CSV table of C-alpha atoms in Angstrom, one decimal:
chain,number,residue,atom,x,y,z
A,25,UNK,CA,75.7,16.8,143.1
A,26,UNK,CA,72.2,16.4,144.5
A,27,UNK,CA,69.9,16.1,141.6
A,28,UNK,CA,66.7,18.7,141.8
A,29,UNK,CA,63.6,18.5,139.6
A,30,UNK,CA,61.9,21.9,139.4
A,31,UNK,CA,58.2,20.4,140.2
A,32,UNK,CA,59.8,19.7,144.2
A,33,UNK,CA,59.4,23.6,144.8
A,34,UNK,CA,56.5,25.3,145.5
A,35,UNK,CA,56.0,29.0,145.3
A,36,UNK,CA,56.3,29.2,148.9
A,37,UNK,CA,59.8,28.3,149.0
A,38,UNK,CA,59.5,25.1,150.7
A,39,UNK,CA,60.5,21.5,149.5
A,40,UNK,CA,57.8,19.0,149.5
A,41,UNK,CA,59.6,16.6,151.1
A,42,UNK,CA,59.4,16.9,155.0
A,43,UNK,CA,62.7,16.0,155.5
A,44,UNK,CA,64.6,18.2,153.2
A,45,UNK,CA,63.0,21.3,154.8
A,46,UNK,CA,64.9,24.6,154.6
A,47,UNK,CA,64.1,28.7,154.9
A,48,UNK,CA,62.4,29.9,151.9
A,49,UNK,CA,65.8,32.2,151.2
A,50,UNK,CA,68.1,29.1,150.4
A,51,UNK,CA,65.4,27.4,148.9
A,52,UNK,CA,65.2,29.1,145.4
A,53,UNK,CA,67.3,26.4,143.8
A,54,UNK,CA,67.7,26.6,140.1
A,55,UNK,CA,68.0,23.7,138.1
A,56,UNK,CA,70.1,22.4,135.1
A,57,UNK,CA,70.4,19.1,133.3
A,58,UNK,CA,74.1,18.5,134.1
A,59,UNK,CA,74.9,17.3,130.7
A,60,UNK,CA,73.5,17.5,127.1
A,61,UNK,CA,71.6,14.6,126.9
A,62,UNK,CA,71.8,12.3,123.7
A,63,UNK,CA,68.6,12.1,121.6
A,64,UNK,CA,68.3,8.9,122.6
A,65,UNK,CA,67.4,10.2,125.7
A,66,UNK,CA,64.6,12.5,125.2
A,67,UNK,CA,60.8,11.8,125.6
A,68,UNK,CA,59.7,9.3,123.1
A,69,UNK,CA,56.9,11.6,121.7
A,70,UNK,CA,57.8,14.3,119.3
A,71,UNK,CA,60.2,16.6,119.1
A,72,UNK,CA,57.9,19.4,118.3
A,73,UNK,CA,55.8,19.2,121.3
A,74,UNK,CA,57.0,21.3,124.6
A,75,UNK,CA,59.0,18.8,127.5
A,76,UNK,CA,60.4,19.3,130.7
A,77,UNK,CA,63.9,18.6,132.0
A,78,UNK,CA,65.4,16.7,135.2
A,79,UNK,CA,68.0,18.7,136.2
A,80,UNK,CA,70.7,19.5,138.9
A,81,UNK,CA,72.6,22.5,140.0
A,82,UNK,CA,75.9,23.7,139.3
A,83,UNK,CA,77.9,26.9,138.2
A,84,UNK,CA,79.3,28.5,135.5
A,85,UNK,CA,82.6,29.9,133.7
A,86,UNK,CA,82.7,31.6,130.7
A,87,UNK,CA,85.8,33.6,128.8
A,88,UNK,CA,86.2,36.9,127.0
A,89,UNK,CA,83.7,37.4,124.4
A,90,UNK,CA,83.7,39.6,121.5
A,91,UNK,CA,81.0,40.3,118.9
A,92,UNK,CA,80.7,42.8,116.5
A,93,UNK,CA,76.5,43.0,115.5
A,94,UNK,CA,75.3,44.7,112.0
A,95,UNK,CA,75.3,48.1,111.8
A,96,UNK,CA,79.0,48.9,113.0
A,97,UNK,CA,78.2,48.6,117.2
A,98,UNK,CA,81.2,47.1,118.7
A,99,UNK,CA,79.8,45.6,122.3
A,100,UNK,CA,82.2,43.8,124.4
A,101,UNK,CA,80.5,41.4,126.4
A,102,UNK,CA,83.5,42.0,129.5
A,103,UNK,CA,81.8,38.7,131.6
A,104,UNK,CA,78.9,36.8,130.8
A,105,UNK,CA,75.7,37.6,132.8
A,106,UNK,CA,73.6,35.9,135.2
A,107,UNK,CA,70.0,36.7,133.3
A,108,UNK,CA,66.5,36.5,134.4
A,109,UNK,CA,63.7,36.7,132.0
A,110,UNK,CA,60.7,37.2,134.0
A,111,UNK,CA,58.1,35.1,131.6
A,112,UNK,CA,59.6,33.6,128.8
A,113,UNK,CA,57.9,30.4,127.6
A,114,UNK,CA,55.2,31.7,124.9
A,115,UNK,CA,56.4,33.7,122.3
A,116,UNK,CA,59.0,36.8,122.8
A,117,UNK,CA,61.1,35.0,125.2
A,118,UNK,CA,61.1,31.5,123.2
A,119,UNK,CA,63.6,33.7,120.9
A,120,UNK,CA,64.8,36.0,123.1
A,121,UNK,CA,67.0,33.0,125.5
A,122,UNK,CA,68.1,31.3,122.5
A,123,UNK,CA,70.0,34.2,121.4
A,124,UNK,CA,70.7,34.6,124.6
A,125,UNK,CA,72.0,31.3,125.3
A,126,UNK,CA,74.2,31.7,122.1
A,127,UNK,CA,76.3,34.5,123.8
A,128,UNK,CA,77.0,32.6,126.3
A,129,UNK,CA,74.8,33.6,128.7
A,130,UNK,CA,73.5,32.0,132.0
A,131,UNK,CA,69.9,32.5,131.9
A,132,UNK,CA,66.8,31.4,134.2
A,133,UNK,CA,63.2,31.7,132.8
A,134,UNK,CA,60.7,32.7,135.9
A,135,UNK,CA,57.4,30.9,135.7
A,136,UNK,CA,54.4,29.6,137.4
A,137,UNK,CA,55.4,26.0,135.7
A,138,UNK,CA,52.0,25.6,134.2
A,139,UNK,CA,53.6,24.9,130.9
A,140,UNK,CA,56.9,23.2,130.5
A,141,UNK,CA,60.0,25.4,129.7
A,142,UNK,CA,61.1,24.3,126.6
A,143,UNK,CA,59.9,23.8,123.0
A,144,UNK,CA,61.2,22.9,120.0
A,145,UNK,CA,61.0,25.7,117.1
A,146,UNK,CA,59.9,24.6,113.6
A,147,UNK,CA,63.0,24.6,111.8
A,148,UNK,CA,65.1,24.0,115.3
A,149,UNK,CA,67.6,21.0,114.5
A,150,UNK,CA,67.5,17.9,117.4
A,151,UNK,CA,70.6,18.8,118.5
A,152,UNK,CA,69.5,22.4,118.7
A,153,UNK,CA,66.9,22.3,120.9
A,154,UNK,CA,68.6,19.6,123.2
A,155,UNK,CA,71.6,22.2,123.8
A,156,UNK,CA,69.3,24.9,124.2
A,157,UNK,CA,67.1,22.1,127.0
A,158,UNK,CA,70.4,21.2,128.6
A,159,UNK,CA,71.2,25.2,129.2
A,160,UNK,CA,68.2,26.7,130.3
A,161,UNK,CA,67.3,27.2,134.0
A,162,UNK,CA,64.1,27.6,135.6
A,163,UNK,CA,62.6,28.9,138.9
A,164,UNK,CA,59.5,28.0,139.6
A,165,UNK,CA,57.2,30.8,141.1
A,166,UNK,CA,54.1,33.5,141.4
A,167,UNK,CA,55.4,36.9,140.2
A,168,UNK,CA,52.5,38.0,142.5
A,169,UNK,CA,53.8,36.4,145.3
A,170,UNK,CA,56.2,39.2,146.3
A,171,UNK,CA,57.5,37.4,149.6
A,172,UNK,CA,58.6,34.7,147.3
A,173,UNK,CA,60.1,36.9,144.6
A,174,UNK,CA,62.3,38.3,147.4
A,175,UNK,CA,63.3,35.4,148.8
A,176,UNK,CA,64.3,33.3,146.1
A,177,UNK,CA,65.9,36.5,143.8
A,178,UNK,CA,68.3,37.7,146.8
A,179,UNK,CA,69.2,34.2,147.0
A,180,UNK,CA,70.0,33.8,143.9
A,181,UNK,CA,71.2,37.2,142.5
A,182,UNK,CA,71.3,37.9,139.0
A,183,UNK,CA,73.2,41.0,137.4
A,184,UNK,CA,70.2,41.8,134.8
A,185,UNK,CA,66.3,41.4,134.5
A,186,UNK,CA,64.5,40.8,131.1
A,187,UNK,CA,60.9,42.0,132.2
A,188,UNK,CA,58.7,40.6,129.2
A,189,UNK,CA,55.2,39.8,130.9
A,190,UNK,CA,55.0,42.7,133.9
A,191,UNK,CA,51.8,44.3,133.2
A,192,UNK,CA,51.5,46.5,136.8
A,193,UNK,CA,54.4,48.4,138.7
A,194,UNK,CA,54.0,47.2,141.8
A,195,UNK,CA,55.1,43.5,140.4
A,196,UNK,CA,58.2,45.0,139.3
A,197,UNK,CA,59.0,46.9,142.5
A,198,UNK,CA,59.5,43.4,145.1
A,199,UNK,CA,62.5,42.6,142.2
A,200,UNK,CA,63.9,46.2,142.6
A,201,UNK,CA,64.3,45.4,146.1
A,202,UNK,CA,65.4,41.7,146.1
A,203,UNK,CA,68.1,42.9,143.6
A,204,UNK,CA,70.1,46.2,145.0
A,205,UNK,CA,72.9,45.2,142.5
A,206,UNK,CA,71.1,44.9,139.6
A,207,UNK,CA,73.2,45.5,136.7
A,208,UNK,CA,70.2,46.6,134.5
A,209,UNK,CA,66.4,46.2,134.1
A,210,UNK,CA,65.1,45.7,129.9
A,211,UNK,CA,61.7,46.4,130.4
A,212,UNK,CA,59.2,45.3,127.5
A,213,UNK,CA,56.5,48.3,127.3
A,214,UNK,CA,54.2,49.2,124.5
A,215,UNK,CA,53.8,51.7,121.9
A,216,UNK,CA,50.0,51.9,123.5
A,217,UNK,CA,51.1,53.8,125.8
A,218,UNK,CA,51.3,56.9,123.6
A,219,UNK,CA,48.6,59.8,123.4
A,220,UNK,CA,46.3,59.2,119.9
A,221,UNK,CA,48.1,62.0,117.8
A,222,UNK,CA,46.8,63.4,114.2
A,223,UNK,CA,51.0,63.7,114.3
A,224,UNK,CA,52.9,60.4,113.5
A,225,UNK,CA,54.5,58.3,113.5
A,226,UNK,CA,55.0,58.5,117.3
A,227,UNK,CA,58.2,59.1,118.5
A,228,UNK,CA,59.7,58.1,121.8
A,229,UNK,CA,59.5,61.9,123.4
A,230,UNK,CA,56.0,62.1,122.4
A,231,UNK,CA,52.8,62.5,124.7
A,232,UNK,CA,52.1,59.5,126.6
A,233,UNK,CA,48.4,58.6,128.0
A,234,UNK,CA,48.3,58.2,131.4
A,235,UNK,CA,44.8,56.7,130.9
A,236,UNK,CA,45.3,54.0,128.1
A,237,UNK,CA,44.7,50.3,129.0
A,238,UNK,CA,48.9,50.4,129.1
A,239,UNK,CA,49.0,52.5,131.8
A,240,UNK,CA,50.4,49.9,133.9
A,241,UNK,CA,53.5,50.0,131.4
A,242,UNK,CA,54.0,53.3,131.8
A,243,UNK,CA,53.7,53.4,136.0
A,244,UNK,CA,56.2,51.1,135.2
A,245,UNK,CA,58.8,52.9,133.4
A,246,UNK,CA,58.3,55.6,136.0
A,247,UNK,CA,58.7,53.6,138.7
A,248,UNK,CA,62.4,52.5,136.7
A,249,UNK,CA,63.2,55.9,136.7
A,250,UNK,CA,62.1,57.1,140.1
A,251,UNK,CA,64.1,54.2,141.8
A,252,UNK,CA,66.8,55.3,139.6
A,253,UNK,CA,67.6,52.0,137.7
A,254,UNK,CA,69.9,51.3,135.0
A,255,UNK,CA,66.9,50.2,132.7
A,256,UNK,CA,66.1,49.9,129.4
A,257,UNK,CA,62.7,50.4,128.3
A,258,UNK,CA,61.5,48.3,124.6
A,259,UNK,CA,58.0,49.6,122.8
A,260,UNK,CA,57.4,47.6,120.2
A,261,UNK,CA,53.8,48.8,118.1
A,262,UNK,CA,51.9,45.3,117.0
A,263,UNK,CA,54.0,42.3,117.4
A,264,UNK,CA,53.9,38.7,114.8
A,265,UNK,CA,55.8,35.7,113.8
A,266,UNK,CA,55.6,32.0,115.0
A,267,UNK,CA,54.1,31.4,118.0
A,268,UNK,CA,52.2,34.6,118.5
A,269,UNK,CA,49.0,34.5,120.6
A,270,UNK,CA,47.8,37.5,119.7
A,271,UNK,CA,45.9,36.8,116.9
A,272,UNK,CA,47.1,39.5,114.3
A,273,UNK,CA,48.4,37.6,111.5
A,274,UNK,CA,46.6,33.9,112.3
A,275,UNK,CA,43.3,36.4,112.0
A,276,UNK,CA,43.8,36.7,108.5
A,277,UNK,CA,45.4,33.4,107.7
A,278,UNK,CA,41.9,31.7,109.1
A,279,UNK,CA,39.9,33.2,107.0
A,280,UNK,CA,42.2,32.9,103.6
A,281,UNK,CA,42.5,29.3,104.3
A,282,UNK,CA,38.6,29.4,104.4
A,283,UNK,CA,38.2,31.2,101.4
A,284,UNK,CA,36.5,33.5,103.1
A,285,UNK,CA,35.9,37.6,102.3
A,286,UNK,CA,38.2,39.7,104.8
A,287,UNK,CA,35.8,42.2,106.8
A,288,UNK,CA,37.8,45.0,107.3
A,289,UNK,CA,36.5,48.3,109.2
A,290,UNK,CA,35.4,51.4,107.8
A,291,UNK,CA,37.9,52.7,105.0
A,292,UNK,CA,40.6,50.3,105.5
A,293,UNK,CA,43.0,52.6,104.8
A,294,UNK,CA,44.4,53.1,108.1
A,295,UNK,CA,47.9,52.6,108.4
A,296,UNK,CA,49.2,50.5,111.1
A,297,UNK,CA,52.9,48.4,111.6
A,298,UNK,CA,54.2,45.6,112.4
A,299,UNK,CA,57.7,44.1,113.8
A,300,UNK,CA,58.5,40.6,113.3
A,301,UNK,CA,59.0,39.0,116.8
A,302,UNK,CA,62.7,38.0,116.3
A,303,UNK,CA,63.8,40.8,115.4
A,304,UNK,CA,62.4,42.3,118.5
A,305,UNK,CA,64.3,39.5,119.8
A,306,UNK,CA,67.6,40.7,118.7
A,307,UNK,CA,66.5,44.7,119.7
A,308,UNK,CA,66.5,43.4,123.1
A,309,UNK,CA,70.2,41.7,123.0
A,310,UNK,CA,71.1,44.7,121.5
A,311,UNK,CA,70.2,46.9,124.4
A,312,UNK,CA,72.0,44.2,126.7
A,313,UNK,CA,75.0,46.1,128.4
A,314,UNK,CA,74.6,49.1,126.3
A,315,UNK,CA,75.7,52.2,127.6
A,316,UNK,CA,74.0,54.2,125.4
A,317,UNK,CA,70.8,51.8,126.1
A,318,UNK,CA,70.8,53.8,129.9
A,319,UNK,CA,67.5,54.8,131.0
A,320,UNK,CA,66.3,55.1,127.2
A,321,UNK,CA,62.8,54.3,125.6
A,322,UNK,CA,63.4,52.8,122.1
A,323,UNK,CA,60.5,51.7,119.7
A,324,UNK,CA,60.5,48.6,118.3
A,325,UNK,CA,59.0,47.4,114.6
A,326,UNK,CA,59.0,47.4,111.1
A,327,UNK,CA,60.8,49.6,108.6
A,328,UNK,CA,57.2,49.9,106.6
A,329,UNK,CA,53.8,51.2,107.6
A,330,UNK,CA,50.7,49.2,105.8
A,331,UNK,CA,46.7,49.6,105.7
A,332,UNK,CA,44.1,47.3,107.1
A,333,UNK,CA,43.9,46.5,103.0
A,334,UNK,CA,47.6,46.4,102.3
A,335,UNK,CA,47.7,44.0,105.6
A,336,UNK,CA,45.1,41.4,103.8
A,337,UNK,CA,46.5,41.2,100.7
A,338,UNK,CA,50.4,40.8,102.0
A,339,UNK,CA,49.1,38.1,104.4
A,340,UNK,CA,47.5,36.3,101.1
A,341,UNK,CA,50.7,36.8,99.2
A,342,UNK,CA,53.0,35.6,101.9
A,343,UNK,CA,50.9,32.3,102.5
A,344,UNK,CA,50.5,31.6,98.7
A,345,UNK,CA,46.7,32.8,98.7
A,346,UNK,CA,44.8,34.4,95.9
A,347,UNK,CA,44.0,37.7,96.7
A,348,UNK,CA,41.0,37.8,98.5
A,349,UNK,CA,37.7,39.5,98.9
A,350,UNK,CA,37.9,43.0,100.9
A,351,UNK,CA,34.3,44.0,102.8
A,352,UNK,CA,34.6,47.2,104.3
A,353,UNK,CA,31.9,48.1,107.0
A,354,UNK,CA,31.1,50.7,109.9
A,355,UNK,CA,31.1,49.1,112.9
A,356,UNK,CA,29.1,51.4,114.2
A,357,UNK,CA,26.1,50.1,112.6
A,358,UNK,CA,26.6,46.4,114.8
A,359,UNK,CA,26.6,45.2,118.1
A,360,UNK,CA,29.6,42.8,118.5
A,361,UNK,CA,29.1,42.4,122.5
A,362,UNK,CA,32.2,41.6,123.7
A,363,UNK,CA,33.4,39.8,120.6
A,364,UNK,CA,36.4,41.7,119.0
A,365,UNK,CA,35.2,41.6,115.2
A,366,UNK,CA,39.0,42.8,114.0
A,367,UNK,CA,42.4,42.4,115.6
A,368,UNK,CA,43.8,46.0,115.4
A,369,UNK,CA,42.6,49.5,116.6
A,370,UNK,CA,40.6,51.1,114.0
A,371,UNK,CA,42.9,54.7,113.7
A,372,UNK,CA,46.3,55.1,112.3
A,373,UNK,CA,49.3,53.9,114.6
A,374,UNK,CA,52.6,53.4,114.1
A,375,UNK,CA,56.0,54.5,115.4
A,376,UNK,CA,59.2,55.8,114.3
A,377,UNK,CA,62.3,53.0,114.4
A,378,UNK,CA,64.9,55.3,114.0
A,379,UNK,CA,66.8,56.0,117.5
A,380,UNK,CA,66.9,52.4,117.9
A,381,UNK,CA,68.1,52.3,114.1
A,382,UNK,CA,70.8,55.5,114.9
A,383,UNK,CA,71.7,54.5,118.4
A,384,UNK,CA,71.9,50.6,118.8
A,385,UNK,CA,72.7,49.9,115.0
A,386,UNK,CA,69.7,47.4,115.1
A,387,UNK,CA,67.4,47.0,112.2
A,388,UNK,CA,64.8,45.2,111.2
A,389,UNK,CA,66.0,41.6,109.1
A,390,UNK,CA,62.3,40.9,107.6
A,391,UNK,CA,60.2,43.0,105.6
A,392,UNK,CA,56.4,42.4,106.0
A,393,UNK,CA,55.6,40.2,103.8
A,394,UNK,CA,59.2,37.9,104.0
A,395,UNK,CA,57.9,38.2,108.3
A,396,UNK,CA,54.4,37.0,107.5
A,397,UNK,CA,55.6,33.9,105.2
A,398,UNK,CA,58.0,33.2,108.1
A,399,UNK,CA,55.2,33.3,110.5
A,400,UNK,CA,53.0,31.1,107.7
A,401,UNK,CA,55.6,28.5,106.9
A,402,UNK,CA,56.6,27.6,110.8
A,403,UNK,CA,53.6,28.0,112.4
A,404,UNK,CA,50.2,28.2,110.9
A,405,UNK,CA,51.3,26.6,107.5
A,406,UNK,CA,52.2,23.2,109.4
A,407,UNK,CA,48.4,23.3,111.0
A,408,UNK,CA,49.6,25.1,114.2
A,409,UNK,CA,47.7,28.1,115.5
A,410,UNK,CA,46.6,29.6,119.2
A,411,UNK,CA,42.8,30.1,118.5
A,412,UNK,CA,40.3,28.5,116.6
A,413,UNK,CA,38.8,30.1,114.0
A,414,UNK,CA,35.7,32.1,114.8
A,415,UNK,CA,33.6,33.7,112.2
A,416,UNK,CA,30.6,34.9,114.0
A,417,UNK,CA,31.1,38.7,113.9
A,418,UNK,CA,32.0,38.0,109.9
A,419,UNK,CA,28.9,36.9,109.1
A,420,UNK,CA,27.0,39.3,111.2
A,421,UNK,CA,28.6,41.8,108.8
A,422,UNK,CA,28.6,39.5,105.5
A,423,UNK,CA,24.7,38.6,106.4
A,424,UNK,CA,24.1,42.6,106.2
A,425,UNK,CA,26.1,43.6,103.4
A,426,UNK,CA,24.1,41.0,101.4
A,427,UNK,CA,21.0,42.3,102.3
A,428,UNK,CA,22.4,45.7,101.5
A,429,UNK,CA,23.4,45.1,98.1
């Protein structure tokens, strides 16, 4: 076989190499290290930090598989799928392929290749994440080049999407039509996109907002349904666990580590929720080849609502933290510019879990504070975070509650 490295493709389709020129169709070539390589093998600096592969192609064969998941669902997996997770490398796919991968699964993580495709997980074995390196694919691309995506997806055909990143409709519609076989699109929408209620939790057959900032999300799940797709659309509410870039829980971890007060908005009673970010991960391989899953919305999240207050203190308690300081203050009273001074929407949200709980036989495995010390103890516990910490707007609001008191 003719060894391939992913870096010799460019999102135009074309090989860098003037003599191994070829239409930009045939040129989407996917790549996979032909063997697990031995330990030995791998890039002398750690483990832990993200790494590339060398790779070459070459096709699968899978048998029968069978696997009964909690809650009573029998799903027969009758062949194992060709998968394309659109995304994949920062948070919700990280778990999502792994799983995956551990059905048996081919799958091919779409990307622009500014970040390497493969990281080990805190509490990932060596041997682990080298099975997981030797298995993954990549194909190397724009999602906004829509020529490309055409090209190199009818070339390669694949019998289901994972969506995770599409934000807009229109950057889902070029893989509609590069894929006229498609076995099923899992689309990863938002609970944003529902209309602010005095009614909740919000349920899936709720009022939507065709004005939110999701809107794109929900164009999108139109657009699924207009083209008459065998999709699958996932709203989680707010998303944690390792690796999350959204700071929600590495907000609060900063400042307990600091020993600093928590500023926390008006009352601080409002209730919110949160869904630990593998088991979104296993909602979605739930879903997978579920006829029952067929053109249905399911939200996604934890069994347990919490307040803004309830939120600081199970953070302290999950990261072995005294329980700190509460400052409550109207933010209408400062002028934050475009600084966001707290993490979460200042109303009530959260959604009802139970059609997903009723339908798929998925629940949740953490509860929120055993989710937050997972969180803690792989990620921001070992010194690991996505933003520094930034304490500006808290001391804009500390500096006037002292004066006020």
């Amino acid at each position: 076989m003719q060894l391939h490295s992913p870096s010799n493709f460019t999102s135009n389709g074309l090989n860098k190499f003037p003599n191994q020129r070829r239409a930009a169709g045939t040129m989407a070539r996917l790549v996979l290290q032909h063997k697990q390589p031995s330990l030995s093998l791998l890039p002398p600096s750690s483990l832990s930090d993200f790494h590339g592969t060398r790779s070459m192609t070459t096709s699968f064969q899978y048998k029968r598989k069978v696997w009964q998941p909690k809650g009573g669902l029998r799903v027969t997996a009758l062949s194992t799928k060709k998968i394309l997770i659109m995304g994949g490398t920062r948070f919700i796919g990280v778990f999502l392929s792994r799983l995956l991968l551990k059905e048996g699964h081919q799958v091919t993580l779409f990307t622009r290749g500014k970040a390497p495709i493969t990281q080990q997980l805190s509490g990932e074995s060596d041997i682990e994440y080298a099975d997981f390196s030797s298995k993954i694919l990549h194909l190397k691309g724009d999602r906004k080049d829509y020529d490309f995506v055409k090209a190199s997806l009818s070339a390669e055909g694949f019998d289901v999407v994972y969506d995770i990143n599409g934000r807009e409709a229109e950057e889902v519609e070029p893989i509609l039509d590069a894929l006229p076989k498609l076995e099923q699109y899992i689309y990863c929408s938002s609970a944003g996109v529902y209309l602010k209620s005095d009614l909740l939790p919000h349920f899936e057959t709720d009022a939507v907002d065709p004005k939110s900032r999701h809107k794109g999300k929900l164009e999108t799940e139109s657009l699924l349904e207009s083209r008459d797709v065998n999709y699958t659309s996932i709203r989680p509410v707010y998303i944690y666990g390792p690796l999350n870039y959204n700071p929600v829980e590495e907000w609060f971890f900063h400042r307990l580590k600091a020993g600093r007060p928590i500023p926390i908005p008006n009352s601080g009673i409002q209730i919110s929720q949160l869904g630990h970010v593998k088991d979104l991960a296993t909602a979605f391989i739930k879903v997978l080849g579920n006829e029952k899953a067929s053109k249905q919305v399911f939200n996604i999240s934890g069994d347990k609502y919490v307040t803004f207050d309830g939120l600081a203190k199970a953070c302290a308690k999950a990261a072995g933290f005294p329980e700190p300081e509460i400052i409550h203050y109207n933010p209408k009273e400062f002028d934050f510019g475009k600084k966001k001074a707290f993490p979460f929407r200042d109303q009530h949200f959260f959604a009802s879990v139970d059609k997903a709980k009723s339908v798929l036989g998925w629940k949740p495995e953490f509860d929120l504070v055993g989710g937050l010390a997972d969180s803690y103890n792989l990620d921001f516990g070992r010194g690991t975070f996505r933003k520094e910490a930034d304490f500006f707007t808290d001391d804009m609001i500390l500096g006037k509650s002292l004066v006020l008191t």
